[in-house]
Amino acid sequence: MNKRNAVALVLIIASLVCLYPGLTKPIIQINIGAQLPLIGEFTLFERTQSVVESIQSLFETDNDLVAWLILIFSIIVPITKAVILLAVLAFKKLPGRKALYRFVGLIGKWSMADVFVVGILLAFLATGENESIRAELYEGFNYFLAYCIISILAIQVMDVNTDDLVQ
């Protein structure tokens, strides 16, 4: 294995290390409240959830389409991408290695989708004129963002044009 692919291997493993807490730790907190005379601030709704908890909640409330989309793009695509990249690096005689690598390039574009959705949601809540709605990002967002960046970097570092890759 050449140096670039060794670095890619380390990056893939690091991305998976970031993915787990990115999915299981709280990602965002949304707080809806009101300022009432004599009482002061009153919280009407407050929720802090991880990606996994959000998927579970969506299934429980019959929002199956959204739950499936988040499950596919937040869990299935990242794990599939990592497994394929690891297979491409590990098995020198794997049929269709370059095709698998190109496939990862196609599905890899979706890895940042969740980061953008959370960012847009936060921007919407933060720039709204309603002071009673607040949103705060938690560490799960940072882990998931780190996963996305590291996994994209791993793909960029991989050297698929060397002689050790067989089509």
Backbone as numpy.savetxt, mean C-alpha at the origin, in Angstrom:
# Nx Ny Nz CAx CAy CAz Cx Cy Cz
24.35 -14.32 -8.80 23.49 -13.14 -8.80 24.39 -11.91 -8.80
24.10 -10.98 -9.72 24.92 -9.78 -9.77 24.55 -8.82 -8.63
25.34 -7.77 -8.47 25.17 -6.84 -7.34 23.81 -6.14 -7.39
23.39 -5.74 -8.58 22.10 -5.04 -8.70 20.96 -5.93 -8.24
20.99 -7.19 -8.64 19.92 -8.10 -8.23 19.99 -8.45 -6.75
21.19 -8.45 -6.19 21.32 -8.65 -4.74 20.70 -7.48 -3.99
20.93 -6.27 -4.47 20.31 -5.09 -3.87 18.79 -5.15 -4.04
18.34 -5.57 -5.22 16.90 -5.70 -5.46 16.28 -6.70 -4.49
16.97 -7.81 -4.24 16.48 -8.81 -3.29 16.31 -8.21 -1.90
17.31 -7.46 -1.45 17.22 -6.82 -0.14 16.06 -5.82 -0.12
15.88 -5.07 -1.20 14.78 -4.10 -1.27 13.42 -4.78 -1.26
13.29 -5.90 -1.94 12.02 -6.63 -1.95 11.69 -7.11 -0.54
12.67 -7.65 0.15 12.45 -8.11 1.53 12.10 -6.92 2.43
12.81 -5.82 2.27 12.51 -4.62 3.06 11.11 -4.11 2.78
10.68 -4.17 1.52 9.33 -3.71 1.18 8.28 -4.58 1.85
8.51 -5.88 1.89 7.56 -6.78 2.57 7.54 -6.53 4.08
8.69 -6.19 4.64 8.75 -5.86 6.06 7.90 -4.61 6.34
7.90 -3.67 5.42 7.08 -2.45 5.57 5.61 -2.71 5.26
5.33 -3.66 4.37 3.95 -3.90 3.97 3.10 -4.39 5.13
3.62 -5.31 5.93 2.80 -5.87 7.02 2.30 -4.79 7.98
3.18 -3.97 8.58 2.64 -2.91 9.45 1.84 -1.87 8.67
2.15 -1.71 7.39 1.37 -0.79 6.58 -0.08 -1.22 6.43
-0.31 -2.51 6.53 -1.68 -3.04 6.41 -2.36 -3.22 7.77
-1.59 -3.45 8.81 -2.18 -3.80 10.10 -2.18 -2.67 11.13
-1.31 -1.70 10.97 -1.29 -0.57 11.91 -2.29 0.49 11.44
-2.78 1.32 12.35 -3.73 2.37 11.96 -3.14 3.26 10.87
-3.98 3.57 9.89 -3.52 4.37 8.75 -4.05 5.81 8.83
-5.27 5.96 9.30 -5.88 7.29 9.36 -6.91 7.35 10.48
-7.05 8.52 11.06 -8.09 8.76 12.05 -8.96 9.88 11.53
-10.25 9.65 11.57 -11.21 10.67 11.16 -12.05 11.01 12.38
-12.17 12.32 12.63 -12.90 12.80 13.79 -13.90 13.83 13.31
-15.17 13.61 13.65 -16.22 14.57 13.32 -16.84 15.02 14.63
-16.85 16.30 14.82 -17.36 16.84 16.07 -18.08 18.15 15.87
-18.46 18.71 16.96 -19.16 20.00 16.92 -18.74 20.82 18.13
-18.76 22.11 17.97 -18.49 23.04 19.05 -19.84 23.54 19.54
-20.22 23.11 20.75 -21.53 23.48 21.30 -21.36 24.50 22.42
-22.25 25.50 22.45 -22.18 26.47 23.54 -22.41 25.77 24.89
-21.75 26.21 25.89 -21.82 25.70 27.25 -21.15 24.33 27.42
-21.18 23.48 26.42 -20.60 22.13 26.52 -19.17 22.12 26.01
-18.91 22.88 24.98 -17.60 22.88 24.35 -17.55 21.91 23.17
-16.40 21.34 22.94 -16.24 20.43 21.81 -16.89 19.09 22.13
-17.66 18.61 21.18 -18.40 17.36 21.34 -18.09 16.46 20.13
-17.61 15.25 20.39 -17.26 14.33 19.31 -18.48 13.52 18.91
-18.83 13.59 17.63 -19.95 12.83 17.10 -19.50 11.49 16.52
-18.32 11.48 15.93 -17.81 10.27 15.28 -16.29 10.32 15.31
-15.69 9.20 15.67 -14.24 9.10 15.65 -13.89 7.67 15.29
-13.04 7.52 14.29 -12.62 6.18 13.89 -11.17 6.20 13.45
-10.44 5.23 13.97 -9.06 5.00 13.57 -9.00 3.56 13.09
-8.57 3.37 11.84 -8.55 2.02 11.29 -7.30 1.77 10.47
-6.95 0.50 10.44 -5.90 0.03 9.53 -6.56 -0.35 8.21
-5.75 -0.69 7.24 -6.28 -1.13 5.95 -7.07 -2.42 6.14
-6.53 -3.36 6.91 -7.21 -4.64 7.13 -8.53 -4.42 7.86
-8.55 -3.58 8.87 -9.79 -3.29 9.59 -10.81 -2.60 8.68
-10.33 -1.74 7.79 -11.23 -1.08 6.85 -11.88 -2.08 5.91
-11.10 -3.03 5.43 -11.65 -4.07 4.55 -12.71 -4.88 5.29
-12.41 -5.27 6.52 -13.38 -6.03 7.32 -14.66 -5.23 7.54
-14.52 -3.95 7.88 -15.69 -3.10 8.10 -16.52 -2.95 6.83
-15.86 -2.81 5.72 -16.58 -2.67 4.45 -17.36 -3.94 4.11
-16.77 -5.10 4.33 -17.50 -6.35 4.10 -18.69 -6.46 5.06
-18.49 -6.09 6.32 -19.57 -6.18 7.32 -20.73 -5.25 7.00
-20.46 -4.13 6.35 -21.51 -3.17 6.01 -22.00 -3.32 4.56
-21.70 -4.46 3.97 -22.15 -4.80 2.61 -21.64 -3.86 1.53
-20.47 -3.29 1.74 -19.80 -2.50 0.71 -18.75 -3.39 0.05
-19.23 -4.48 -0.52 -18.34 -5.53 -1.02 -17.44 -5.06 -2.15
-17.95 -4.27 -3.07 -17.13 -3.82 -4.21 -15.92 -3.04 -3.72
-16.14 -2.09 -2.85 -15.03 -1.27 -2.33 -14.08 -2.15 -1.52
-14.63 -3.05 -0.71 -13.78 -3.95 0.08 -12.90 -4.81 -0.83
-13.49 -5.35 -1.89 -12.71 -6.17 -2.83 -11.64 -5.36 -3.53
-11.97 -4.14 -3.93 -10.97 -3.30 -4.60 -9.78 -3.00 -3.68
-10.08 -2.66 -2.43 -8.99 -2.38 -1.49 -8.20 -3.65 -1.21
-8.89 -4.78 -1.06 -8.21 -6.05 -0.83 -7.29 -6.40 -2.00
-7.78 -6.23 -3.20 -6.97 -6.57 -4.38 -5.76 -5.65 -4.48
-5.98 -4.34 -4.42 -4.90 -3.39 -4.67 -3.98 -3.16 -3.47
-4.45 -3.46 -2.25 -3.62 -3.23 -1.08 -2.91 -4.48 -0.58
-3.50 -5.64 -0.84 -2.94 -6.87 -0.29 -2.52 -7.84 -1.39
-3.45 -8.18 -2.28 -3.18 -9.21 -3.28 -2.11 -8.76 -4.29
-2.26 -7.56 -4.85 -1.28 -7.08 -5.82 0.12 -6.95 -5.21
0.27 -6.34 -4.03 1.63 -6.24 -3.47 2.28 -7.60 -3.18
1.50 -8.53 -2.64 2.07 -9.84 -2.32 2.40 -10.59 -3.61
1.50 -10.53 -4.59 1.76 -11.18 -5.88 3.01 -10.60 -6.53
3.13 -9.29 -6.49 4.29 -8.61 -7.06 5.59 -9.09 -6.40
5.59 -9.16 -5.08 6.79 -9.59 -4.36 7.14 -11.05 -4.66
6.14 -11.92 -4.68 6.39 -13.34 -4.96 6.97 -13.52 -6.35
6.41 -12.82 -7.33 6.92 -12.93 -8.70 8.35 -12.41 -8.79
8.62 -11.26 -8.18 9.99 -10.73 -8.21 10.97 -11.66 -7.53
10.57 -12.24 -6.43 11.45 -13.20 -5.75 11.70 -14.43 -6.62
10.66 -14.89 -7.31 10.81 -16.05 -8.20 11.74 -15.71 -9.37
11.60 -14.52 -9.92 12.46 -14.10 -11.03 13.92 -14.05 -10.58
14.15 -13.59 -9.36 15.52 -13.53 -8.86 16.06 -14.91 -8.46
15.22 -15.77 -7.95 15.68 -17.03 -7.37 15.87 -18.16 -8.39
15.03 -18.21 -9.40 15.05 -19.34 -10.31 15.58 -18.92 -11.68
16.80 -19.32 -11.95 17.46 -18.89 -13.19 16.85 -19.52 -14.44
16.24 -20.67 -14.31 15.69 -21.35 -15.47 14.16 -21.30 -15.51
13.59 -20.33 -14.83 12.14 -20.18 -14.79 11.63 -19.75 -16.17
10.73 -20.53 -16.77 10.21 -20.15 -18.07 9.49 -18.79 -18.00
9.75 -17.95 -18.97 9.08 -16.66 -19.04 9.49 -15.65 -17.99
10.72 -15.69 -17.55 11.18 -14.75 -16.51 10.97 -13.30 -16.92
11.37 -12.98 -18.16 11.23 -11.59 -18.59 9.76 -11.19 -18.70
8.92 -12.12 -19.13 7.48 -11.83 -19.22 6.91 -11.59 -17.82
7.33 -12.38 -16.85 6.88 -12.17 -15.47 7.35 -10.81 -14.95
8.59 -10.46 -15.26 9.12 -9.16 -14.84 8.30 -8.02 -15.46
7.98 -8.13 -16.73 7.15 -7.11 -17.39 5.76 -7.05 -16.77
5.21 -8.22 -16.41 3.90 -8.26 -15.76 3.94 -7.49 -14.44
5.01 -7.67 -13.68 5.16 -6.94 -12.41 5.20 -5.44 -12.68
5.84 -5.04 -13.77 5.87 -3.63 -14.13 4.47 -3.09 -14.38
3.62 -3.92 -14.98 2.24 -3.50 -15.24 1.42 -3.39 -13.96
1.49 -4.41 -13.09 0.69 -4.36 -11.87 1.30 -3.43 -10.83
2.60 -3.18 -10.95 3.27 -2.30 -9.99 2.75 -0.88 -10.03
2.17 -0.49 -11.15 1.62 0.86 -11.26 0.46 1.08 -10.30
-0.17 0.00 -9.88 -1.31 0.11 -8.99 -0.91 0.19 -7.53
0.36 -0.02 -7.22 0.77 -0.07 -5.81 0.64 1.28 -5.11
0.68 2.36 -5.84 0.56 3.68 -5.22 -0.89 4.16 -5.15
-1.83 3.37 -5.68 -3.23 3.80 -5.72 -3.77 4.14 -4.33
-3.50 3.27 -3.35 -4.01 3.51 -2.00 -3.41 4.76 -1.38
-2.13 4.97 -1.62 -1.47 6.16 -1.08 -2.13 7.42 -1.64
-2.42 7.42 -2.93 -3.07 8.57 -3.53 -4.49 8.76 -3.00
-5.23 7.67 -2.83 -6.60 7.78 -2.32 -6.60 8.36 -0.91
-5.74 7.86 -0.05 -5.67 8.39 1.32 -5.23 9.85 1.30
-4.26 10.16 0.44 -3.80 11.54 0.32 -4.91 12.48 -0.14
-5.68 12.05 -1.11 -6.78 12.87 -1.61 -7.85 13.04 -0.53
-8.16 11.94 0.17 -9.15 12.02 1.25 -8.68 12.99 2.32
-7.43 12.89 2.71 -6.89 13.79 3.73 -6.90 15.23 3.25
-6.51 15.45 2.00 -6.52 16.81 1.45 -7.94 17.37 1.45
-8.90 16.55 1.08 -10.29 16.99 1.06 -10.75 17.38 2.46
-10.44 16.52 3.44 -10.88 16.80 4.81 -10.13 17.98 5.41
-8.87 18.14 5.06 -8.06 19.21 5.65 -8.37 20.56 5.06
-8.75 20.59 3.79 -8.99 21.88 3.16 -10.46 22.29 3.18
-11.30 21.43 3.74 -12.72 21.77 3.82 -12.94 22.96 4.74
-14.01 23.65 4.50 -14.31 24.82 5.31 -14.92 24.44 6.65
-15.27 23.18 6.80 -15.91 22.73 8.02 -14.84 22.37 9.06
-14.77 23.15 10.10 -13.77 22.93 11.15 -14.09 21.74 12.03
-15.28 21.18 11.90 -15.68 20.08 12.77 -15.21 18.72 12.24
-14.59 18.68 11.07 -14.07 17.44 10.51 -12.55 17.52 10.49
-11.92 16.53 11.13 -10.46 16.48 11.15 -10.01 15.08 10.74
-8.88 15.03 10.08 -8.27 13.76 9.71 -6.79 13.84 10.03
-6.26 12.71 10.48 -4.84 12.65 10.83 -4.28 11.32 10.34
-3.14 11.39 9.67 -2.48 10.17 9.22 -1.73 9.53 10.37
-1.72 8.22 10.38 -1.02 7.46 11.41 0.12 6.67 10.78
0.84 5.94 11.61 2.06 5.26 11.16 1.82 4.23 10.07
0.65 3.63 10.01 0.37 2.67 8.95 0.51 3.28 7.57
0.12 4.54 7.43 0.27 5.23 6.15 1.74 5.34 5.77
2.58 5.69 6.74 4.02 5.83 6.47 4.64 4.50 6.07
4.24 3.43 6.75 4.75 2.10 6.39 4.30 1.70 4.99
3.03 1.95 4.67 2.54 1.58 3.34 3.22 2.41 2.26
3.41 3.69 2.53 4.13 4.55 1.59 5.56 4.04 1.40
6.21 3.67 2.50 7.57 3.12 2.41 7.58 1.85 1.59
6.58 0.98 1.81 6.48 -0.24 1.00 6.43 0.12 -0.49
5.55 1.04 -0.85 5.37 1.41 -2.26 6.67 1.92 -2.87
7.33 2.83 -2.18 8.55 3.42 -2.72 9.66 2.39 -2.82
9.83 1.57 -1.79 10.90 0.57 -1.79 10.64 -0.49 -2.86
9.39 -0.91 -3.02 9.11 -1.94 -4.04 9.30 -1.39 -5.45
8.96 -0.14 -5.67 9.19 0.48 -6.98 10.70 0.59 -7.23
11.45 0.97 -6.21 12.89 1.06 -6.32 13.50 -0.31 -6.63
12.98 -1.36 -6.00 13.48 -2.72 -6.25 13.33 -3.11 -7.72
12.19 -2.77 -8.29 11.95 -3.06 -9.71 12.94 -2.29 -10.59
13.20 -1.04 -10.22 14.11 -0.21 -11.01 15.55 -0.71 -10.91
15.93 -1.26 -9.77 17.30 -1.73 -9.55 17.55 -3.07 -10.24
16.52 -3.91 -10.33 16.70 -5.24 -10.91 17.30 -5.15 -12.30
18.22 -6.07 -12.56 18.88 -6.14 -13.87 18.35 -7.37 -14.60
17.40 -7.16 -15.50 16.80 -8.28 -16.22 17.46 -8.52 -17.57
18.46 -7.76 -17.90 19.11 -7.89 -19.20 20.42 -8.68 -19.14
20.72 -9.28 -18.00 21.95 -10.04 -17.89 21.74 -11.45 -18.45
22.84 -12.13 -18.70 22.76 -13.47 -19.27 22.15 -14.49 -18.32
22.09 -14.18 -17.02 21.51 -15.17 -16.10 20.00 -15.22 -16.17
19.38 -14.31 -16.91 17.93 -14.37 -17.10 17.63 -15.10 -18.39
16.84 -16.13 -18.28 16.48 -16.95 -19.43 15.03 -16.66 -19.78
14.74 -16.52 -21.07 13.36 -16.26 -21.48 12.54 -17.53 -21.46
